[in-house]
């Protein structure tokens, strides 16, 4: 207030006379409010009470050993086949009777009669989720599309009524499948498909890399794919020279599957070297090269590379340096997946039966329930007798599929024609 007093004394000399009168605060509310405004603070913060609880605020019911009671689509069919029990609704009873003709009970479990193979183990929705999870993203999973996933579940020996829809929903909900989905582009030319009439007669060969350095400093993949069965062999290398190519073909192709008739590859220096050509000439292997301007002529190798790389992306994500360690799992899933072109798995076209996958050890199927070793050996012999027929059907399916793919592909072709002065 001393500053105000000094100011008044300074102004006092400019007046002839003046008087000072005190006005009560009750009669001058505006001045009083203005005087107190500067010293008033507005607290806009919200008060959040924090209470430390030493025990839960609500009482939870205790859960002990939850059990799936199996009340699902299986129950009415199982009850009818086992005890001739039908629902009271006559229309529903007729529907159950008609549907039950396609099912049977084996080893105390419900199985569906299959058009394509052995009896299919019927599973509940919870079990179906475990099957899809195992086939899609666990040890033998390769993040395949919905159609391949549902077909693979049937090949593995399982069935439930909503297989296609559940497979589609499972793939759509897979984060890795959505983030690593391939982008489509309009093709510039018509599609010409190549096939081989018999296993291991014709292989496509290509190199994938440079990849992130893995254990041992390997950064390249040498990939060979059989044109007929779609069987894949892969080697990981620090560098791929003609000596590595010759060594891989000798150990992994010739010594295991016999001498091929033809190998299709690009014009890489490893494949056109004198030593490698001499190696192929020694074993009467025909070398076919895709042109530098059209490497897609080796379409089988390109397709395999895309599938392998996409599967690695979905499995590894940030752990890219572990790709070489994951190759056996990738190959296993690739070889045990039914391919749309053949309708069969590469494994079955070679060995005549399907491989046992991890989910079968936890959720048994018709073949894993049977303990009779002698009967199993007999059935394997029958399967081998029919192997040639299976391969013939696969060859016909491949030709039909290639024609369908070519028609679909050619519809999207944006033909590019070069004219004078272009």
mmCIF file of C-alpha atoms in Angstrom:
data_model
loop_
_atom_site.group_PDB
_atom_site.id
_atom_site.type_symbol
_atom_site.label_atom_id
_atom_site.label_comp_id
_atom_site.label_asym_id
_atom_site.label_seq_id
_atom_site.Cartn_x
_atom_site.Cartn_y
_atom_site.Cartn_z
ATOM 1 C CA UNK A 1 0.000 0.000 0.000
ATOM 2 C CA UNK A 2 3.028 2.320 0.421
ATOM 3 C CA UNK A 3 3.294 2.641 -3.346
ATOM 4 C CA UNK A 4 -0.284 3.869 -3.545
ATOM 5 C CA UNK A 5 0.408 6.380 -0.695
ATOM 6 C CA UNK A 6 3.421 7.847 -2.492
ATOM 7 C CA UNK A 7 1.373 8.230 -5.651
ATOM 8 C CA UNK A 8 -1.354 10.100 -3.783
ATOM 9 C CA UNK A 9 1.196 12.507 -2.253
ATOM 10 C CA UNK A 10 2.633 13.141 -5.703
ATOM 11 C CA UNK A 11 -0.771 14.012 -7.126
ATOM 12 C CA UNK A 12 -1.763 16.101 -4.079
ATOM 13 C CA UNK A 13 0.102 19.203 -5.346
ATOM 14 C CA UNK A 14 -1.987 19.366 -8.509
ATOM 15 C CA UNK A 15 -5.237 19.942 -6.612
ATOM 16 C CA UNK A 16 -6.351 23.122 -4.818
ATOM 17 C CA UNK A 17 -8.129 21.036 -2.231
ATOM 18 C CA UNK A 18 -9.271 17.461 -1.765
ATOM 19 C CA UNK A 19 -10.900 15.238 0.830
ATOM 20 C CA UNK A 20 -10.673 11.523 1.552
ATOM 21 C CA UNK A 21 -13.811 9.573 2.542
ATOM 22 C CA UNK A 22 -13.968 5.903 3.386
ATOM 23 C CA UNK A 23 -16.840 3.962 1.749
ATOM 24 C CA UNK A 24 -17.975 0.802 3.565
ATOM 25 C CA UNK A 25 -17.363 -2.483 1.669
ATOM 26 C CA UNK A 26 -21.028 -3.322 1.835
ATOM 27 C CA UNK A 27 -21.798 -0.217 -0.275
ATOM 28 C CA UNK A 28 -19.056 -0.768 -2.890
ATOM 29 C CA UNK A 29 -19.240 -4.485 -3.811
ATOM 30 C CA UNK A 30 -17.726 -4.055 -7.304
ATOM 31 C CA UNK A 31 -14.555 -2.414 -6.023
ATOM 32 C CA UNK A 32 -14.313 -5.011 -3.295
ATOM 33 C CA UNK A 33 -14.647 -7.832 -5.832
ATOM 34 C CA UNK A 34 -12.015 -6.244 -8.087
ATOM 35 C CA UNK A 35 -9.600 -5.908 -5.185
ATOM 36 C CA UNK A 36 -9.964 -9.536 -4.173
ATOM 37 C CA UNK A 37 -9.874 -10.915 -7.744
ATOM 38 C CA UNK A 38 -6.075 -10.848 -8.027
ATOM 39 C CA UNK A 39 -5.563 -12.826 -4.869
ATOM 40 C CA UNK A 40 -8.195 -15.408 -5.702
ATOM 41 C CA UNK A 41 -7.041 -18.695 -7.375
ATOM 42 C CA UNK A 42 -9.386 -20.919 -9.281
ATOM 43 C CA UNK A 43 -8.732 -24.644 -8.658
ATOM 44 C CA UNK A 44 -10.018 -26.622 -11.636
ATOM 45 C CA UNK A 45 -8.299 -29.876 -10.692
ATOM 46 C CA UNK A 46 -10.479 -32.887 -10.075
ATOM 47 C CA UNK A 47 -10.140 -34.851 -6.933
ATOM 48 C CA UNK A 48 -9.516 -38.555 -7.525
ATOM 49 C CA UNK A 49 -9.809 -40.554 -4.359
ATOM 50 C CA UNK A 50 -7.383 -43.469 -4.061
ATOM 51 C CA UNK A 51 -8.317 -46.346 -1.840
ATOM 52 C CA UNK A 52 -5.910 -49.170 -1.060
ATOM 53 C CA UNK A 53 -7.855 -52.409 -0.768
ATOM 54 C CA UNK A 54 -6.267 -55.280 1.089
ATOM 55 C CA UNK A 55 -8.784 -57.786 -0.370
ATOM 56 C CA UNK A 56 -10.998 -58.012 -3.513
ATOM 57 C CA UNK A 57 -14.035 -55.714 -3.449
ATOM 58 C CA UNK A 58 -16.254 -58.411 -4.979
ATOM 59 C CA UNK A 59 -16.504 -62.052 -4.139
ATOM 60 C CA UNK A 60 -15.588 -64.348 -7.027
ATOM 61 C CA UNK A 61 -16.888 -67.861 -7.355
ATOM 62 C CA UNK A 62 -14.207 -70.534 -7.214
ATOM 63 C CA UNK A 63 -13.594 -72.454 -10.472
ATOM 64 C CA UNK A 64 -12.259 -75.987 -10.207
ATOM 65 C CA UNK A 65 -11.253 -78.137 -13.223
ATOM 66 C CA UNK A 66 -13.584 -76.677 -15.897
ATOM 67 C CA UNK A 67 -14.827 -79.366 -18.280
ATOM 68 C CA UNK A 68 -16.372 -78.958 -21.720
ATOM 69 C CA UNK A 69 -19.607 -80.939 -21.449
ATOM 70 C CA UNK A 70 -19.686 -81.364 -25.231
ATOM 71 C CA UNK A 71 -23.186 -79.929 -25.617
ATOM 72 C CA UNK A 72 -22.858 -78.914 -29.237
ATOM 73 C CA UNK A 73 -23.914 -80.069 -32.686
ATOM 74 C CA UNK A 74 -22.423 -83.504 -31.877
ATOM 75 C CA UNK A 75 -24.778 -84.373 -28.999
ATOM 76 C CA UNK A 76 -28.117 -85.008 -30.825
ATOM 77 C CA UNK A 77 -26.459 -87.152 -33.528
ATOM 78 C CA UNK A 78 -24.405 -89.079 -30.972
ATOM 79 C CA UNK A 79 -27.461 -89.723 -28.767
ATOM 80 C CA UNK A 80 -29.474 -91.003 -31.728
ATOM 81 C CA UNK A 81 -26.765 -93.374 -32.967
ATOM 82 C CA UNK A 82 -25.886 -94.661 -29.511
ATOM 83 C CA UNK A 83 -29.259 -94.843 -27.730
ATOM 84 C CA UNK A 84 -31.853 -93.992 -30.419
ATOM 85 C CA UNK A 85 -32.758 -90.803 -28.526
ATOM 86 C CA UNK A 86 -34.484 -88.122 -30.614
ATOM 87 C CA UNK A 87 -35.780 -84.628 -29.766
ATOM 88 C CA UNK A 88 -39.507 -84.119 -29.213
ATOM 89 C CA UNK A 89 -39.928 -81.914 -32.290
ATOM 90 C CA UNK A 90 -40.878 -84.239 -35.171
ATOM 91 C CA UNK A 91 -39.308 -82.026 -37.835
ATOM 92 C CA UNK A 92 -36.075 -81.828 -35.870
ATOM 93 C CA UNK A 93 -36.162 -85.599 -35.301
ATOM 94 C CA UNK A 94 -36.455 -86.246 -39.046
ATOM 95 C CA UNK A 95 -33.554 -83.889 -39.682
ATOM 96 C CA UNK A 96 -31.372 -85.696 -37.133
ATOM 97 C CA UNK A 97 -32.227 -89.089 -38.673
ATOM 98 C CA UNK A 98 -31.297 -87.924 -42.164
ATOM 99 C CA UNK A 99 -28.074 -86.325 -40.989
ATOM 100 C CA UNK A 100 -27.036 -89.318 -38.849
ATOM 101 C CA UNK A 101 -26.764 -91.532 -41.943
ATOM 102 C CA UNK A 102 -23.446 -89.804 -42.697
ATOM 103 C CA UNK A 103 -21.987 -90.494 -39.236
ATOM 104 C CA UNK A 104 -20.913 -93.441 -37.097
ATOM 105 C CA UNK A 105 -19.505 -94.099 -33.626
ATOM 106 C CA UNK A 106 -15.980 -95.507 -33.299
ATOM 107 C CA UNK A 107 -14.041 -95.936 -30.052
ATOM 108 C CA UNK A 108 -16.794 -94.057 -28.223
ATOM 109 C CA UNK A 109 -16.474 -90.952 -30.418
ATOM 110 C CA UNK A 110 -18.498 -89.575 -33.334
ATOM 111 C CA UNK A 111 -16.973 -89.810 -36.818
ATOM 112 C CA UNK A 112 -18.186 -88.585 -40.193
ATOM 113 C CA UNK A 113 -17.977 -90.742 -43.303
ATOM 114 C CA UNK A 114 -15.677 -88.970 -45.723
ATOM 115 C CA UNK A 115 -15.817 -88.853 -49.518
ATOM 116 C CA UNK A 116 -12.077 -88.247 -49.826
ATOM 117 C CA UNK A 117 -10.423 -90.404 -47.162
ATOM 118 C CA UNK A 118 -10.861 -92.181 -43.821
ATOM 119 C CA UNK A 119 -13.489 -91.367 -41.207
ATOM 120 C CA UNK A 120 -13.274 -87.796 -39.902
ATOM 121 C CA UNK A 121 -13.233 -87.173 -36.149
ATOM 122 C CA UNK A 122 -16.101 -84.829 -35.201
ATOM 123 C CA UNK A 123 -14.975 -82.039 -32.887
ATOM 124 C CA UNK A 124 -16.686 -79.421 -30.737
ATOM 125 C CA UNK A 125 -16.277 -75.683 -31.451
ATOM 126 C CA UNK A 126 -13.573 -75.405 -28.786
ATOM 127 C CA UNK A 127 -11.681 -78.371 -30.233
ATOM 128 C CA UNK A 128 -12.162 -76.955 -33.740
ATOM 129 C CA UNK A 129 -10.464 -73.733 -32.666
ATOM 130 C CA UNK A 130 -7.483 -75.724 -31.351
ATOM 131 C CA UNK A 131 -7.286 -77.655 -34.643
ATOM 132 C CA UNK A 132 -7.300 -74.456 -36.733
ATOM 133 C CA UNK A 133 -4.756 -72.813 -34.458
ATOM 134 C CA UNK A 134 -2.407 -75.794 -34.688
ATOM 135 C CA UNK A 135 -2.712 -76.105 -38.472
ATOM 136 C CA UNK A 136 -2.473 -72.369 -39.129
ATOM 137 C CA UNK A 137 0.122 -70.896 -36.795
ATOM 138 C CA UNK A 138 1.771 -73.483 -34.544
ATOM 139 C CA UNK A 139 4.559 -76.030 -35.238
ATOM 140 C CA UNK A 140 3.236 -77.306 -38.577
ATOM 141 C CA UNK A 141 1.346 -74.156 -39.562
ATOM 142 C CA UNK A 142 2.182 -72.069 -42.600
ATOM 143 C CA UNK A 143 -0.446 -69.289 -42.370
ATOM 144 C CA UNK A 144 -2.278 -70.628 -45.432
ATOM 145 C CA UNK A 145 -5.486 -69.104 -46.785
ATOM 146 C CA UNK A 146 -8.961 -70.138 -45.632
ATOM 147 C CA UNK A 147 -9.563 -72.697 -48.375
ATOM 148 C CA UNK A 148 -6.246 -74.472 -47.779
ATOM 149 C CA UNK A 149 -6.780 -74.345 -44.022
ATOM 150 C CA UNK A 150 -10.201 -76.031 -44.169
ATOM 151 C CA UNK A 151 -8.931 -78.619 -46.664
ATOM 152 C CA UNK A 152 -5.974 -79.318 -44.443
ATOM 153 C CA UNK A 153 -8.252 -79.903 -41.450
ATOM 154 C CA UNK A 154 -10.122 -82.546 -43.472
ATOM 155 C CA UNK A 155 -6.852 -84.104 -44.615
ATOM 156 C CA UNK A 156 -5.730 -84.264 -40.981
ATOM 157 C CA UNK A 157 -8.927 -86.200 -40.162
ATOM 158 C CA UNK A 158 -11.278 -83.680 -38.510
ATOM 159 C CA UNK A 159 -14.775 -82.402 -39.260
ATOM 160 C CA UNK A 160 -17.311 -79.870 -37.973
ATOM 161 C CA UNK A 161 -20.216 -78.239 -39.862
ATOM 162 C CA UNK A 162 -18.793 -74.710 -40.135
ATOM 163 C CA UNK A 163 -15.267 -75.516 -41.308
ATOM 164 C CA UNK A 164 -15.140 -73.042 -44.215
ATOM 165 C CA UNK A 165 -16.634 -70.122 -42.286
ATOM 166 C CA UNK A 166 -14.489 -70.775 -39.219
ATOM 167 C CA UNK A 167 -11.375 -71.025 -41.395
ATOM 168 C CA UNK A 168 -12.190 -67.694 -43.058
ATOM 169 C CA UNK A 169 -12.778 -66.009 -39.699
ATOM 170 C CA UNK A 170 -9.588 -67.514 -38.273
ATOM 171 C CA UNK A 171 -7.485 -66.225 -41.177
ATOM 172 C CA UNK A 172 -9.156 -62.794 -41.024
ATOM 173 C CA UNK A 173 -8.386 -62.555 -37.303
ATOM 174 C CA UNK A 174 -4.727 -63.529 -37.806
ATOM 175 C CA UNK A 175 -2.668 -60.360 -37.424
ATOM 176 C CA UNK A 176 0.304 -61.712 -39.368
ATOM 177 C CA UNK A 177 -1.835 -62.834 -42.316
ATOM 178 C CA UNK A 178 -3.325 -59.353 -42.646
ATOM 179 C CA UNK A 179 -0.026 -57.482 -42.324
ATOM 180 C CA UNK A 180 1.902 -59.682 -44.753
ATOM 181 C CA UNK A 181 -0.805 -60.266 -47.380
ATOM 182 C CA UNK A 182 0.607 -59.939 -50.916
ATOM 183 C CA UNK A 183 -0.420 -56.953 -53.042
ATOM 184 C CA UNK A 184 -1.925 -57.634 -56.462
ATOM 185 C CA UNK A 185 -0.924 -55.965 -59.741
ATOM 186 C CA UNK A 186 -2.311 -56.142 -63.262
ATOM 187 C CA UNK A 187 -0.241 -58.659 -65.280
ATOM 188 C CA UNK A 188 1.174 -57.500 -68.627
ATOM 189 C CA UNK A 189 0.913 -60.811 -70.498
ATOM 190 C CA UNK A 190 -1.022 -64.059 -70.804
ATOM 191 C CA UNK A 191 -0.276 -66.961 -68.445
ATOM 192 C CA UNK A 192 1.403 -70.120 -69.773
ATOM 193 C CA UNK A 193 1.449 -73.024 -67.297
ATOM 194 C CA UNK A 194 4.107 -75.741 -67.152
ATOM 195 C CA UNK A 195 3.618 -79.170 -65.571
ATOM 196 C CA UNK A 196 5.492 -82.458 -65.215
ATOM 197 C CA UNK A 197 3.750 -85.839 -65.632
ATOM 198 C CA UNK A 198 5.616 -87.774 -62.950
ATOM 199 C CA UNK A 199 7.303 -87.147 -59.568
ATOM 200 C CA UNK A 200 10.850 -85.785 -59.549
ATOM 201 C CA UNK A 201 11.061 -85.643 -63.327
ATOM 202 C CA UNK A 202 11.211 -81.844 -63.457
ATOM 203 C CA UNK A 203 12.450 -79.402 -60.820
ATOM 204 C CA UNK A 204 12.362 -75.614 -60.663
ATOM 205 C CA UNK A 205 15.449 -74.022 -59.079
ATOM 206 C CA UNK A 206 16.041 -70.491 -57.812
ATOM 207 C CA UNK A 207 17.997 -68.477 -55.242
ATOM 208 C CA UNK A 208 16.323 -66.299 -52.597
ATOM 209 C CA UNK A 209 18.327 -63.510 -50.978
ATOM 210 C CA UNK A 210 20.011 -61.540 -49.713
ATOM 211 C CA UNK A 211 18.249 -62.267 -46.393
ATOM 212 C CA UNK A 212 19.104 -61.067 -42.857
ATOM 213 C CA UNK A 213 22.212 -62.858 -41.584
ATOM 214 C CA UNK A 214 21.238 -65.991 -39.651
ATOM 215 C CA UNK A 215 23.189 -68.444 -37.502
ATOM 216 C CA UNK A 216 26.445 -69.287 -39.278
ATOM 217 C CA UNK A 217 26.272 -66.136 -41.394
ATOM 218 C CA UNK A 218 23.928 -67.678 -43.987
ATOM 219 C CA UNK A 219 22.073 -65.103 -46.098
ATOM 220 C CA UNK A 220 20.844 -67.070 -49.144
ATOM 221 C CA UNK A 221 18.370 -69.880 -49.798
ATOM 222 C CA UNK A 222 18.735 -72.353 -52.666
ATOM 223 C CA UNK A 223 15.199 -73.593 -53.421
ATOM 224 C CA UNK A 224 14.239 -76.569 -55.608
ATOM 225 C CA UNK A 225 10.590 -77.511 -56.234
ATOM 226 C CA UNK A 226 9.256 -80.621 -57.952
ATOM 227 C CA UNK A 227 6.776 -79.544 -60.625
ATOM 228 C CA UNK A 228 4.395 -82.457 -60.027
ATOM 229 C CA UNK A 229 4.195 -83.152 -56.280
ATOM 230 C CA UNK A 230 5.217 -79.580 -55.235
ATOM 231 C CA UNK A 231 7.787 -81.155 -52.894
ATOM 232 C CA UNK A 232 10.381 -78.555 -51.827
ATOM 233 C CA UNK A 233 14.023 -78.866 -50.824
ATOM 234 C CA UNK A 234 15.880 -75.834 -49.413
ATOM 235 C CA UNK A 235 19.485 -75.179 -48.437
ATOM 236 C CA UNK A 236 20.862 -72.155 -46.532
ATOM 237 C CA UNK A 237 24.248 -70.724 -47.565
ATOM 238 C CA UNK A 238 26.616 -67.830 -46.960
ATOM 239 C CA UNK A 239 27.141 -67.654 -50.715
ATOM 240 C CA UNK A 240 25.728 -69.723 -53.566
ATOM 241 C CA UNK A 241 28.374 -70.682 -56.107
ATOM 242 C CA UNK A 242 28.215 -73.451 -58.666
ATOM 243 C CA UNK A 243 30.003 -75.813 -56.252
ATOM 244 C CA UNK A 244 27.255 -75.324 -53.636
ATOM 245 C CA UNK A 245 24.572 -75.912 -56.266
ATOM 246 C CA UNK A 246 26.218 -79.122 -57.497
ATOM 247 C CA UNK A 247 26.701 -80.391 -53.940
ATOM 248 C CA UNK A 248 23.079 -79.652 -52.983
ATOM 249 C CA UNK A 249 21.605 -81.334 -56.073
ATOM 250 C CA UNK A 250 23.770 -84.408 -55.550
ATOM 251 C CA UNK A 251 22.993 -84.863 -51.832
ATOM 252 C CA UNK A 252 19.369 -83.688 -51.666
ATOM 253 C CA UNK A 253 17.955 -84.502 -55.108
ATOM 254 C CA UNK A 254 19.867 -87.282 -56.867
ATOM 255 C CA UNK A 255 20.782 -89.346 -53.780
ATOM 256 C CA UNK A 256 17.236 -89.101 -52.371
ATOM 257 C CA UNK A 257 14.876 -88.956 -55.350
ATOM 258 C CA UNK A 258 16.940 -90.142 -58.304
ATOM 259 C CA UNK A 259 18.275 -88.317 -61.337
ATOM 260 C CA UNK A 260 15.778 -85.755 -62.690
ATOM 261 C CA UNK A 261 15.151 -85.352 -66.383
ATOM 262 C CA UNK A 262 15.050 -81.544 -66.372
ATOM 263 C CA UNK A 263 15.881 -78.571 -64.157
ATOM 264 C CA UNK A 264 14.389 -75.148 -64.938
ATOM 265 C CA UNK A 265 16.319 -72.147 -63.647
ATOM 266 C CA UNK A 266 17.272 -68.571 -64.461
ATOM 267 C CA UNK A 267 20.501 -67.243 -65.957
ATOM 268 C CA UNK A 268 22.407 -66.811 -62.705
ATOM 269 C CA UNK A 269 26.160 -67.197 -62.969
ATOM 270 C CA UNK A 270 25.993 -70.272 -60.719
ATOM 271 C CA UNK A 271 23.657 -72.038 -63.157
ATOM 272 C CA UNK A 272 25.333 -71.180 -66.453
ATOM 273 C CA UNK A 273 28.911 -71.908 -65.377
ATOM 274 C CA UNK A 274 30.934 -74.487 -67.291
ATOM 275 C CA UNK A 275 31.345 -76.753 -64.231
ATOM 276 C CA UNK A 276 27.614 -76.868 -63.468
ATOM 277 C CA UNK A 277 26.688 -77.510 -67.104
ATOM 278 C CA UNK A 278 29.285 -80.276 -67.169
ATOM 279 C CA UNK A 279 27.753 -81.760 -63.990
ATOM 280 C CA UNK A 280 24.281 -81.821 -65.584
ATOM 281 C CA UNK A 281 25.687 -83.287 -68.804
ATOM 282 C CA UNK A 282 27.332 -86.089 -66.798
ATOM 283 C CA UNK A 283 23.929 -87.207 -65.438
ATOM 284 C CA UNK A 284 21.985 -86.398 -68.625
ATOM 285 C CA UNK A 285 20.005 -83.639 -66.890
ATOM 286 C CA UNK A 286 18.453 -81.144 -69.289
ATOM 287 C CA UNK A 287 18.987 -77.520 -68.253
ATOM 288 C CA UNK A 288 16.223 -75.099 -69.257
ATOM 289 C CA UNK A 289 16.724 -71.375 -68.711
ATOM 290 C CA UNK A 290 14.167 -68.612 -68.329
ATOM 291 C CA UNK A 291 15.067 -65.535 -70.351
ATOM 292 C CA UNK A 292 16.508 -62.478 -68.575
ATOM 293 C CA UNK A 293 13.562 -60.400 -69.837
ATOM 294 C CA UNK A 294 10.984 -62.907 -68.596
ATOM 295 C CA UNK A 295 12.166 -64.689 -65.429
ATOM 296 C CA UNK A 296 8.544 -65.688 -64.663
ATOM 297 C CA UNK A 297 9.000 -68.550 -67.130
ATOM 298 C CA UNK A 298 10.335 -70.391 -64.086
ATOM 299 C CA UNK A 299 6.944 -69.864 -62.459
ATOM 300 C CA UNK A 300 7.059 -72.893 -60.158
ATOM 301 C CA UNK A 301 10.197 -71.647 -58.419
ATOM 302 C CA UNK A 302 8.817 -68.086 -58.247
ATOM 303 C CA UNK A 303 5.572 -69.355 -56.677
ATOM 304 C CA UNK A 304 7.428 -71.463 -54.114
ATOM 305 C CA UNK A 305 9.744 -68.580 -53.217
ATOM 306 C CA UNK A 306 6.778 -66.299 -52.589
ATOM 307 C CA UNK A 307 5.074 -68.874 -50.363
ATOM 308 C CA UNK A 308 8.224 -69.615 -48.346
ATOM 309 C CA UNK A 309 9.138 -65.935 -47.862
ATOM 310 C CA UNK A 310 5.585 -64.958 -46.866
ATOM 311 C CA UNK A 311 5.455 -67.816 -44.351
ATOM 312 C CA UNK A 312 8.803 -66.751 -42.886
ATOM 313 C CA UNK A 313 7.566 -63.161 -42.541
ATOM 314 C CA UNK A 314 4.443 -64.252 -40.691
ATOM 315 C CA UNK A 315 6.327 -66.589 -38.371
ATOM 316 C CA UNK A 316 9.358 -64.465 -37.544
ATOM 317 C CA UNK A 317 8.262 -60.796 -37.594
ATOM 318 C CA UNK A 318 11.060 -58.994 -35.697
ATOM 319 C CA UNK A 319 13.175 -62.152 -35.206
ATOM 320 C CA UNK A 320 14.348 -62.149 -38.819
ATOM 321 C CA UNK A 321 17.776 -63.581 -38.033
ATOM 322 C CA UNK A 322 16.207 -66.923 -37.031
ATOM 323 C CA UNK A 323 14.899 -67.758 -40.513
ATOM 324 C CA UNK A 324 17.442 -70.559 -41.077
ATOM 325 C CA UNK A 325 16.480 -72.274 -37.803
ATOM 326 C CA UNK A 326 12.794 -72.161 -38.771
ATOM 327 C CA UNK A 327 13.291 -73.689 -42.239
ATOM 328 C CA UNK A 328 12.560 -77.301 -41.121
ATOM 329 C CA UNK A 329 9.212 -76.196 -39.652
ATOM 330 C CA UNK A 330 8.372 -74.192 -42.782
ATOM 331 C CA UNK A 331 9.192 -77.159 -45.018
ATOM 332 C CA UNK A 332 7.131 -79.495 -42.839
ATOM 333 C CA UNK A 333 4.062 -77.282 -43.030
ATOM 334 C CA UNK A 334 4.554 -76.794 -46.790
ATOM 335 C CA UNK A 335 4.815 -80.540 -47.422
ATOM 336 C CA UNK A 336 1.749 -81.422 -45.314
ATOM 337 C CA UNK A 337 -0.597 -78.797 -46.786
ATOM 338 C CA UNK A 338 -3.003 -79.864 -49.592
ATOM 339 C CA UNK A 339 -2.353 -77.745 -52.657
ATOM 340 C CA UNK A 340 -5.278 -76.601 -54.722
ATOM 341 C CA UNK A 341 -3.575 -77.508 -57.995
ATOM 342 C CA UNK A 342 -3.217 -81.220 -57.123
ATOM 343 C CA UNK A 343 -5.823 -81.640 -54.393
ATOM 344 C CA UNK A 344 -3.194 -83.565 -52.388
ATOM 345 C CA UNK A 345 -0.331 -82.861 -50.014
ATOM 346 C CA UNK A 346 3.217 -83.257 -51.389
ATOM 347 C CA UNK A 347 3.823 -85.789 -48.604
ATOM 348 C CA UNK A 348 0.921 -88.031 -49.689
ATOM 349 C CA UNK A 349 1.899 -87.939 -53.372
ATOM 350 C CA UNK A 350 5.325 -89.283 -52.417
ATOM 351 C CA UNK A 351 4.629 -91.683 -49.545
ATOM 352 C CA UNK A 352 1.025 -92.660 -50.264
ATOM 353 C CA UNK A 353 -0.408 -91.509 -46.906
ATOM 354 C CA UNK A 354 -0.623 -88.380 -44.788
ATOM 355 C CA UNK A 355 1.932 -87.404 -42.143
ATOM 356 C CA UNK A 356 0.964 -87.450 -38.459
ATOM 357 C CA UNK A 357 0.854 -83.843 -37.241
ATOM 358 C CA UNK A 358 1.089 -82.612 -33.601
ATOM 359 C CA UNK A 359 -2.644 -81.979 -33.139
ATOM 360 C CA UNK A 360 -3.318 -85.702 -33.726
ATOM 361 C CA UNK A 361 -1.294 -86.584 -30.632
ATOM 362 C CA UNK A 362 -3.582 -84.380 -28.535
ATOM 363 C CA UNK A 363 -6.885 -84.901 -30.374
ATOM 364 C CA UNK A 364 -6.916 -88.427 -31.780
ATOM 365 C CA UNK A 365 -8.366 -89.360 -35.181
ATOM 366 C CA UNK A 366 -9.582 -92.684 -36.583
ATOM 367 C CA UNK A 367 -6.120 -93.850 -37.639
ATOM 368 C CA UNK A 368 -4.410 -92.807 -34.403
ATOM 369 C CA UNK A 369 -7.098 -94.575 -32.333
ATOM 370 C CA UNK A 370 -6.408 -97.941 -33.993
ATOM 371 C CA UNK A 371 -3.697 -99.846 -32.055
ATOM 372 C CA UNK A 372 -3.436 -102.780 -34.490
ATOM 373 C CA UNK A 373 0.048 -102.599 -36.026
ATOM 374 C CA UNK A 374 -0.583 -105.498 -38.411
ATOM 375 C CA UNK A 375 -3.757 -103.894 -39.754
ATOM 376 C CA UNK A 376 -1.941 -100.575 -40.073
ATOM 377 C CA UNK A 377 0.809 -102.183 -42.177
ATOM 378 C CA UNK A 378 -1.822 -103.839 -44.377
ATOM 379 C CA UNK A 379 -3.624 -100.536 -44.945
ATOM 380 C CA UNK A 380 -0.328 -98.848 -45.805
ATOM 381 C CA UNK A 381 0.295 -101.533 -48.429
ATOM 382 C CA UNK A 382 -3.143 -100.876 -49.922
ATOM 383 C CA UNK A 383 -2.413 -97.151 -50.015
ATOM 384 C CA UNK A 384 0.839 -97.798 -51.867
ATOM 385 C CA UNK A 385 -1.032 -99.982 -54.369
ATOM 386 C CA UNK A 386 -3.348 -97.054 -55.071
ATOM 387 C CA UNK A 387 -0.563 -94.459 -55.145
ATOM 388 C CA UNK A 388 -0.286 -94.480 -58.947
ATOM 389 C CA UNK A 389 -4.016 -93.824 -59.240
ATOM 390 C CA UNK A 390 -3.743 -90.938 -56.782
ATOM 391 C CA UNK A 391 -0.908 -89.443 -58.802
ATOM 392 C CA UNK A 392 -2.888 -89.788 -62.039
ATOM 393 C CA UNK A 393 -5.815 -87.930 -60.455
ATOM 394 C CA UNK A 394 -3.438 -85.253 -59.197
ATOM 395 C CA UNK A 395 -2.020 -84.816 -62.708
ATOM 396 C CA UNK A 396 -5.524 -84.343 -64.147
ATOM 397 C CA UNK A 397 -6.415 -81.880 -61.384
ATOM 398 C CA UNK A 398 -3.212 -79.944 -62.073
ATOM 399 C CA UNK A 399 -4.046 -79.558 -65.763
ATOM 400 C CA UNK A 400 -7.615 -78.506 -64.956
ATOM 401 C CA UNK A 401 -6.421 -76.073 -62.296
ATOM 402 C CA UNK A 402 -3.844 -74.522 -64.624
ATOM 403 C CA UNK A 403 -6.554 -73.904 -67.219
ATOM 404 C CA UNK A 404 -8.799 -72.268 -64.597
ATOM 405 C CA UNK A 405 -5.963 -70.094 -63.307
ATOM 406 C CA UNK A 406 -4.993 -69.079 -66.844
ATOM 407 C CA UNK A 407 -8.577 -68.031 -67.663
ATOM 408 C CA UNK A 408 -8.855 -66.028 -64.441
ATOM 409 C CA UNK A 409 -5.380 -64.516 -64.892
ATOM 410 C CA UNK A 410 -5.934 -63.541 -68.527
ATOM 411 C CA UNK A 411 -9.123 -61.631 -67.650
ATOM 412 C CA UNK A 412 -6.985 -59.155 -65.691
ATOM 413 C CA UNK A 413 -4.265 -58.777 -68.308
ATOM 414 C CA UNK A 414 -3.512 -55.192 -69.284
ATOM 415 C CA UNK A 415 -1.930 -55.831 -72.692
ATOM 416 C CA UNK A 416 1.003 -53.517 -73.407
ATOM 417 C CA UNK A 417 1.709 -52.944 -77.090
ATOM 418 C CA UNK A 418 4.767 -51.000 -78.243
ATOM 419 C CA UNK A 419 4.244 -48.814 -81.302
ATOM 420 C CA UNK A 420 6.572 -46.827 -83.501
ATOM 421 C CA UNK A 421 8.234 -43.887 -81.697
ATOM 422 C CA UNK A 422 7.215 -45.187 -78.222
#
